[in-house]
Structure formats: structure tokens, C-alpha cells
Short mmCIF file of C-alpha atoms in Angstrom, two decimals:
data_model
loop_
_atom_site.label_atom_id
_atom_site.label_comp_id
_atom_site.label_asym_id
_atom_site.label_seq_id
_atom_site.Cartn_x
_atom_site.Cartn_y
_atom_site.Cartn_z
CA UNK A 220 137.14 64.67 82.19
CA UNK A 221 134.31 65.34 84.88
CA UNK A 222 133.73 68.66 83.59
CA UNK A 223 133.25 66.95 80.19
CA UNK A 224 131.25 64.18 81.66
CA UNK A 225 128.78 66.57 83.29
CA UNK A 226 128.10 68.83 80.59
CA UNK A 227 127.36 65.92 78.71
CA UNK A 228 124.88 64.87 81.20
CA UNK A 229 123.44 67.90 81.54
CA UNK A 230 123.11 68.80 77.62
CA UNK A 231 121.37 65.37 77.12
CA UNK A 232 118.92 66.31 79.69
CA UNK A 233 118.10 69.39 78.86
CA UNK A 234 117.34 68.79 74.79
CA UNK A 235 115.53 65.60 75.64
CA UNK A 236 113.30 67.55 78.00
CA UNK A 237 113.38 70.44 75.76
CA UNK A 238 112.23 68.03 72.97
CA UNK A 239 109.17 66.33 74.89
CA UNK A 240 107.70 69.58 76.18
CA UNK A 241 108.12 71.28 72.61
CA UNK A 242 106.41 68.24 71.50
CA UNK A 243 103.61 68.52 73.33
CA UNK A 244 103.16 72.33 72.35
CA UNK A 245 103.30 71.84 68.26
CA UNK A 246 100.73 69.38 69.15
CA UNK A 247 98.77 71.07 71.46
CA UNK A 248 99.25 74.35 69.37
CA UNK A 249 98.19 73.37 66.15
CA UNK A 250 94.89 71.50 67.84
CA UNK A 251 93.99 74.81 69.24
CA UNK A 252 94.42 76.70 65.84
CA UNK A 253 92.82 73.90 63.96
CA UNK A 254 89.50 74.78 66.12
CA UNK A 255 89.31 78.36 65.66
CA UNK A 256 86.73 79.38 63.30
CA UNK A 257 84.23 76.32 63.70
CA UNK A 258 86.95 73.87 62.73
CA UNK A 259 87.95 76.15 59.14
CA UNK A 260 91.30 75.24 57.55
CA UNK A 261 92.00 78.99 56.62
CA UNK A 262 93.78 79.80 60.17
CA UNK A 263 96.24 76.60 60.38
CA UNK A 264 96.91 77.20 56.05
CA UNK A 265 98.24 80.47 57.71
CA UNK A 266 100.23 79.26 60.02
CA UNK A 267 101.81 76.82 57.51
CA UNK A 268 102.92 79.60 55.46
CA UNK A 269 104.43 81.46 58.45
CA UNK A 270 106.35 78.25 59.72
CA UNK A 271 108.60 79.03 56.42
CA UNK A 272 109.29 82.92 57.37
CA UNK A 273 111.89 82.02 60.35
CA UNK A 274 113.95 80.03 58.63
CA UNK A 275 114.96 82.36 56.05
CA UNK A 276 116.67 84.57 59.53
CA UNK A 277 117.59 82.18 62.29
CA UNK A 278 121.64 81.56 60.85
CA UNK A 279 121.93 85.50 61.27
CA UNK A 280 120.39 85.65 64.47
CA UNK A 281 122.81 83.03 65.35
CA UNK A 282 125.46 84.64 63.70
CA UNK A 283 124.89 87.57 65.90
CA UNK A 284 124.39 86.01 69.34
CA UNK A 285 127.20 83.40 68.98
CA UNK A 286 129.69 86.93 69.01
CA UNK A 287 128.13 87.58 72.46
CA UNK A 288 127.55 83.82 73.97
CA UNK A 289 128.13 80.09 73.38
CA UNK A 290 125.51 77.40 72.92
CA UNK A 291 124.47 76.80 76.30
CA UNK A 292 123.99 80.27 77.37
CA UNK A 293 121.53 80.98 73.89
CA UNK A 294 119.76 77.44 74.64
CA UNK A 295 118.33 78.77 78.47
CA UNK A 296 117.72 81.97 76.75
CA UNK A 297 115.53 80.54 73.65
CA UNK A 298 114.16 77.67 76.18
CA UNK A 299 113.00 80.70 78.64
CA UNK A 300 111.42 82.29 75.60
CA UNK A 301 109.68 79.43 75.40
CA UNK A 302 108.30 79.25 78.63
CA UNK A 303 106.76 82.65 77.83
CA UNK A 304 105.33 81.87 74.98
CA UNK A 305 103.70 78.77 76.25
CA UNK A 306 101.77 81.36 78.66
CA UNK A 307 101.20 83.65 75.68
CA UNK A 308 99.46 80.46 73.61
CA UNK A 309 97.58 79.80 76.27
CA UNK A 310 96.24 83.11 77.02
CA UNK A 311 95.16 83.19 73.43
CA UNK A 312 93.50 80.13 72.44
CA UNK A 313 90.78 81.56 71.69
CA UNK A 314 91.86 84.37 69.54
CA UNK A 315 92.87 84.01 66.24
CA UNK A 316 95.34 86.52 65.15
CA UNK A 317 97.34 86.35 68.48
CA UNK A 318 97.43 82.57 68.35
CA UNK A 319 99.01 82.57 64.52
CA UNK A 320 101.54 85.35 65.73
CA UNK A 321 102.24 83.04 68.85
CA UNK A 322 102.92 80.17 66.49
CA UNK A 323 104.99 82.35 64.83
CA UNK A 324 107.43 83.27 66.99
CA UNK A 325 107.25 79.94 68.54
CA UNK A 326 108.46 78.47 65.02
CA UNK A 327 111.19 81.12 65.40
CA UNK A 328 112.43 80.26 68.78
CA UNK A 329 112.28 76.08 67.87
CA UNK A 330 114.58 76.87 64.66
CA UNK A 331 117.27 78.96 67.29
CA UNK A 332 116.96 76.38 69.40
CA UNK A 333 118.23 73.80 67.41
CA UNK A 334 120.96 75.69 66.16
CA UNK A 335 122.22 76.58 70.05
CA UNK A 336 121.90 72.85 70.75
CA UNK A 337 124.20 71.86 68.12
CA UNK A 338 126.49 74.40 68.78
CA UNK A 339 126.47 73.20 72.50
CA UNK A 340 127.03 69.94 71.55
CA UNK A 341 130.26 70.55 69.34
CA UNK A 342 131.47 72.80 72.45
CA UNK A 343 130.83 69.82 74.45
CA UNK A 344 132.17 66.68 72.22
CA UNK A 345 135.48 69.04 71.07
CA UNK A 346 138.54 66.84 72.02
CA UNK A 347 136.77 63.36 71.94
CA UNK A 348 137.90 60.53 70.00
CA UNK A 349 135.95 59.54 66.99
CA UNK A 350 134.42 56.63 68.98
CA UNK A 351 133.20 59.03 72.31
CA UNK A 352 131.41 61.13 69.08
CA UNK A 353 129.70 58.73 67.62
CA UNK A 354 128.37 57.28 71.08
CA UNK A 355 127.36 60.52 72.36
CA UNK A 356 125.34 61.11 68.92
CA UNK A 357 123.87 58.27 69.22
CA UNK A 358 122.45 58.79 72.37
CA UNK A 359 121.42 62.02 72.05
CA UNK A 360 119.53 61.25 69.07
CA UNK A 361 117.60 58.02 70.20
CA UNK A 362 116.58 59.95 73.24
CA UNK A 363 115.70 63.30 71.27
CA UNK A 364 113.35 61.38 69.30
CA UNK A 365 112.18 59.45 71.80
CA UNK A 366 110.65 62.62 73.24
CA UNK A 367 109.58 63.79 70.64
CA UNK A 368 107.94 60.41 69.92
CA UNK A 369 106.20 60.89 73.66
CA UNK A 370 105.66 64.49 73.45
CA UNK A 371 102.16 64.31 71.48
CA UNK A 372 100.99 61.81 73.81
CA UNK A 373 101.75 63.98 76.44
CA UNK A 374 99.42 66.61 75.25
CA UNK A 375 96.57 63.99 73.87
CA UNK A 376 96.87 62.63 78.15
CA UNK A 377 96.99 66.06 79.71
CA UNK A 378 95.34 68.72 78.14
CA UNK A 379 91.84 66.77 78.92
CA UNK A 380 93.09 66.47 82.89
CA UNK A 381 94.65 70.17 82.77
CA UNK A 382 91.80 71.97 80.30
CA UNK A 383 91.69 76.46 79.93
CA UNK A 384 95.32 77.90 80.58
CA UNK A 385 96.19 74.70 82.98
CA UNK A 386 98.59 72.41 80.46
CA UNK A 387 100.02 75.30 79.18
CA UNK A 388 101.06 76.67 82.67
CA UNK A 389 102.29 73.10 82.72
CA UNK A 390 104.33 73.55 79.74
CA UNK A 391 105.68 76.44 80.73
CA UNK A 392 107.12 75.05 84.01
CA UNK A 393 108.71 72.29 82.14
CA UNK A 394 110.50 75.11 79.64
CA UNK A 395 111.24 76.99 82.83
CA UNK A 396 113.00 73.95 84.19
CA UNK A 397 115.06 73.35 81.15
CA UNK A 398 116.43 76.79 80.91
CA UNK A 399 117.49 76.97 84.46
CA UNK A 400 119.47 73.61 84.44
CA UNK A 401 121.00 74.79 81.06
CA UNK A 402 121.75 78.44 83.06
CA UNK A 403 124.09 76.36 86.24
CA UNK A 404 127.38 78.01 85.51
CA UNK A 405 129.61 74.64 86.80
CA UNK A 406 129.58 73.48 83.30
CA UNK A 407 132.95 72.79 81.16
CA UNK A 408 136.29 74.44 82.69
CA UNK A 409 136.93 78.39 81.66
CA UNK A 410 140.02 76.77 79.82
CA UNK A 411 137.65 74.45 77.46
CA UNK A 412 135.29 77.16 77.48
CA UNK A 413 137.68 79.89 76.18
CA UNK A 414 139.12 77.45 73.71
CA UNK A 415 135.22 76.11 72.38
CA UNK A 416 134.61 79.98 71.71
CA UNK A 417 137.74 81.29 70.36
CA UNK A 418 137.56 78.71 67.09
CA UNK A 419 136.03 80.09 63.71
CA UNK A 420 132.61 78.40 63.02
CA UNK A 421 133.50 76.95 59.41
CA UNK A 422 131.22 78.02 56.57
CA UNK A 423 127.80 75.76 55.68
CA UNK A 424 127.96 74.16 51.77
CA UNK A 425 125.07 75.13 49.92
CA UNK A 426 124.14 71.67 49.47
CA UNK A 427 124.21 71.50 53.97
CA UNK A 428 122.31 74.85 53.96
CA UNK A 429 119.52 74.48 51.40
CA UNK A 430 118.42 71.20 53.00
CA UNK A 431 118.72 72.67 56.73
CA UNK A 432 116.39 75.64 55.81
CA UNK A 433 113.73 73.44 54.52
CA UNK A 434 113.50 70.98 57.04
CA UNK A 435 111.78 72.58 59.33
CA UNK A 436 109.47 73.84 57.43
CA UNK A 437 108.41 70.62 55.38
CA UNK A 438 108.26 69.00 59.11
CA UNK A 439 106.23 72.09 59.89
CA UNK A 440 103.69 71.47 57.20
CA UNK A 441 103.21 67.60 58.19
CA UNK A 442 103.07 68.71 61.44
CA UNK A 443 99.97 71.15 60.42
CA UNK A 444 98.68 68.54 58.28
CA UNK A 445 98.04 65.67 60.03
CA UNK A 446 95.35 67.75 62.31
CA UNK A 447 93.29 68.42 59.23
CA UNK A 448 93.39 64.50 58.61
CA UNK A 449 92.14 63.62 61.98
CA UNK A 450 89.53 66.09 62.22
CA UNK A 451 88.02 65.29 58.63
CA UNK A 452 87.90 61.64 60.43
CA UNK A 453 86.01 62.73 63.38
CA UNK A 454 88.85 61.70 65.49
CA UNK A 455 89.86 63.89 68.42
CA UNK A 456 93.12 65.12 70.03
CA UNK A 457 94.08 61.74 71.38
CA UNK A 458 94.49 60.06 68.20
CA UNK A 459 96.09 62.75 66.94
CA UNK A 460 98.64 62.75 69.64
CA UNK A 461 98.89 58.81 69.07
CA UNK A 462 99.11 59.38 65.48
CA UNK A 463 102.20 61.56 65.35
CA UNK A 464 103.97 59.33 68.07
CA UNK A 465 103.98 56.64 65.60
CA UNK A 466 105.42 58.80 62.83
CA UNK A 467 107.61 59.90 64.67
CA UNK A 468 108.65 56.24 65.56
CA UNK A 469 108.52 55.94 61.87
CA UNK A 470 111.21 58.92 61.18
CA UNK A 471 113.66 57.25 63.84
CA UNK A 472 114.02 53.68 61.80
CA UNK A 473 114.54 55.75 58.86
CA UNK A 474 117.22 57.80 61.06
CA UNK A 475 118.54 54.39 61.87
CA UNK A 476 118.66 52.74 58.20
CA UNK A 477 120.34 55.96 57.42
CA UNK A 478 122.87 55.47 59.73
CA UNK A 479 123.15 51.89 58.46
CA UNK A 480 123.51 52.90 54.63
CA UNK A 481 125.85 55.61 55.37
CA UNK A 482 128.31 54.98 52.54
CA UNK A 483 127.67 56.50 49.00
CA UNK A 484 126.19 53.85 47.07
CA UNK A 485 124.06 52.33 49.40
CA UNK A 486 123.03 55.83 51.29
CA UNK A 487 122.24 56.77 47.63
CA UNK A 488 119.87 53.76 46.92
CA UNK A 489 118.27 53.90 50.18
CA UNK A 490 116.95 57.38 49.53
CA UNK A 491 115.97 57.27 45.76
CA UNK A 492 113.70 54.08 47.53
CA UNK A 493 112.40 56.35 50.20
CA UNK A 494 112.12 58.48 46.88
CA UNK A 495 109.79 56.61 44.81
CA UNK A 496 107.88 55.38 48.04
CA UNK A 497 107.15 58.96 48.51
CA UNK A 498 105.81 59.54 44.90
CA UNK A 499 103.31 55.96 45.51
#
């Protein structure tokens, strides 16, 4: 049970501090590409359009690594990616073709991410009762979207106080961090381990896969959009940064209604509302 208990601990860590610093990057990212050109809206439509591309080959990149290692051990590796590509951001802000390829494969690395996480989390919650599950589900939701929540304003404080290659280097660090606490080997026992990587991964509906490919990119594309919004205002990056904290407070009640509504009729009423609120 301790090795259980600190995996846990040290999954929750690492995807809530994954989730703030990767935060603050979209943020900071799409700022940077919104500027290029004298403020034009050409380079960040581009990068919309390439936030699709990666989602279309992350499960067989997955499918692929997960023969070679388990979730943890693809999480440091995508998180160390990371790292690098914070640098590579950085060293391009002010170029516009290597930015939109950086955004690319940062897109790329966020989608493998995800799918490492979850697979470290069923590796971690396997033989927990029903009630341990849910708990642990809970938590590591309300705190992933908590930093995600706090991630923007970490950008909208820093990047003033850290200007040129500075937050980035900062960014970086954090990434760096994250991928060496998810690399410490005293994890679960080589028992739990053996047994977490030995079962078949069962297949995805169509209805589960359709959805999970276009997530990211529709939260991509609001992600890109609400830049545009602020600049047309004459805002700058901190209201931006304030901005998608609060709609990202916004997509955790929903999270929680969900949760609430979770039975058929009332999950289905609940989301023909969010429906035709969307359509208003």
C-alpha cells in the first residue's frame, strides 16, 4: 500500500505541475504568434489548423511506445520534450515559420502527454475499490484544472518580470523538474508493475474516440481565439491571461455539474442546455 500511496503522490504532482507550466506556454505561445507580422491574424489561423494535424497520430504513437514502456516512463519522456521545446519557442519568437512548427510539435507532445497520464493513472488506481477511484479522480481533476486555471496568470505575471528568452528558460526548468520526479525509479513494486503492463489495453468505441480526437483541437481553437479578442480590444497579455483563468474556472463547474448529472436522463438534459446555450 505505500508503494501505491506514493505513486499516487507523485503522479498528482507531476500532472498538476505539468498542467500549470503547459498553461503558461499555450498562453505565452499563442501571445507571441499573435504579434508576429504587426499583430496579422494569418500566422495564429495557421497554427489553428495545425493544432488538428496531431491528433489524427498520437493513439499510434501511443500504440507503439506503450509495447516498449508504461505511462510514467512516456510522461518524463514527453514532459522532457517539453522542456526543449520551451527553449526552442523561445529562441524563435521572433520568427515566424519556426514559431508555427514549434507550436506544432508542442500540440503534438500535449496530446501524448495526456494519453501517458491516463495510462499512468490506470497503472496506478488498478486494484482500488470503486470508492479509492472515484476519490483519486476527483482530486486529480480539481487540481489539474486548478493549474490550468493559474497557468495563464502565470505567464500574464512573469513574462513582463522575465522578458527575451528569460520565462521561457523558466518554463523549461519547471518541465525539466516534472520529468525528473516522474523518471525516480522507487515507484509501484516490479510485481504491480509487471502485472499493470502485462494486461491488454481494451479497444476505444467510436463514440469514446471521435469525441477524444476533437477535443483538443476545439480547445485548441478557443485557445487561439481568445488572443484575437483581446487584441482587437486593445487589451494586453494580462487580461488575456486573466481572461482564460476564468474560463477555465468556467469549464470546471461544468466538469462538476457533469459529475452531478451523471445518469442518462439528466446527463442528457444538462448537455442539450449547454447545447442551445451554445447556439444563443
Amino acid at each position: 500500500m505505500k508503494n501505491f500511496s506514493k505513486e499516487l503522490a507523485i503522479f498528482l504532482v507531476c500532472s498538476t505541475a505539468y498542467r500549470l507550466c503547459s498553461g503558461a506556454l499555450v498562453v505565452s505561445l499563442t501571445w507571441t504568434i499573435l504579434n508576429q507580422n504587426e499583430g496579422g491574424y494569418l500566422p495564429l489561423a495557421l497554427a489553428i489548423f495545425c493544432s488538428f494535424i496531431p491528433a489524427f497520430i498520437t493513439p499510434v504513437i501511443i500504440k507503439r511506445l506503450s509495447a516498449r514502456m508504461n505511462g510514467r516512463k512516456m510522461s518524463s519522456w514527453f514532459t522532457f520534450c517539453l522542456a526543449g521545446l520551451s527553449l526552442v519557442v523561445g529562441a524563435s519568437r521572433d520568427i515566424t515559420i519556426a514559431l508555427l512548427a514549434a507550436n506544432l510539435f508542442v500540440w503534438l507532445v500535449f496530446m501524448l502527454l495526456e494519453a501517458s497520464l491516463d495510462m499512468w493513472f490506470t497503472q496506478v488506481q488498478r486494484g482500488m475499490d470503486e470508492a479509492s477511484v472515484r476519490r483519486i479522480s476527483g482530486a486529480t481533476t480539481a487540481t489539474g484544472q486548478a493549474a490550468l486555471m493559474i497557468g495563464p496568470l502565470l505567464a500574464a505575471g512573469l513574462m513582463p518580470i522575465l522578458p527575451g528568452m528569460g520565462f521561457f528558460i523558466f518554463l523549461g526548468a519547471g518541465f525539466l523538474l516534472v520529468s525528473a520526479i516522474c523518471y525516480i525509479r522507487h515507484g509501484l513494486s516490479v510485481v504491480a508493475q509487471e502485472a499493470s503492463e502485462t494486461v491488454a489495453p481494451a479497444k476505444l468505441p467510436l463514440t469514446l474516440f471521435v469525441p477524444m480526437v476533437l477535443i483538443w483541437p476545439i480547445l485548441g481553437a478557443f485557445n487561439f481565439m481568445l488572443p484575437v479578442y483581446v487584441s482587437s480590444h486593445g487589451w494586453a497579455l494580462f487580461e488575456l491571461g486573466v481572461l482564460d483563468a476564468v474560463f477555465g474556472m468556467g469549464m470546471a463547474l461544468v466538469g462538476v455539474l457533469i459529475i452531478l448529472s451523471n445518469t442518462g436522463r439528466n446527463l442528457s438534459v444538462f448537455l442539450s442546455g449547454l447545447i442551445g446555450l451554445a447556439v444563443i
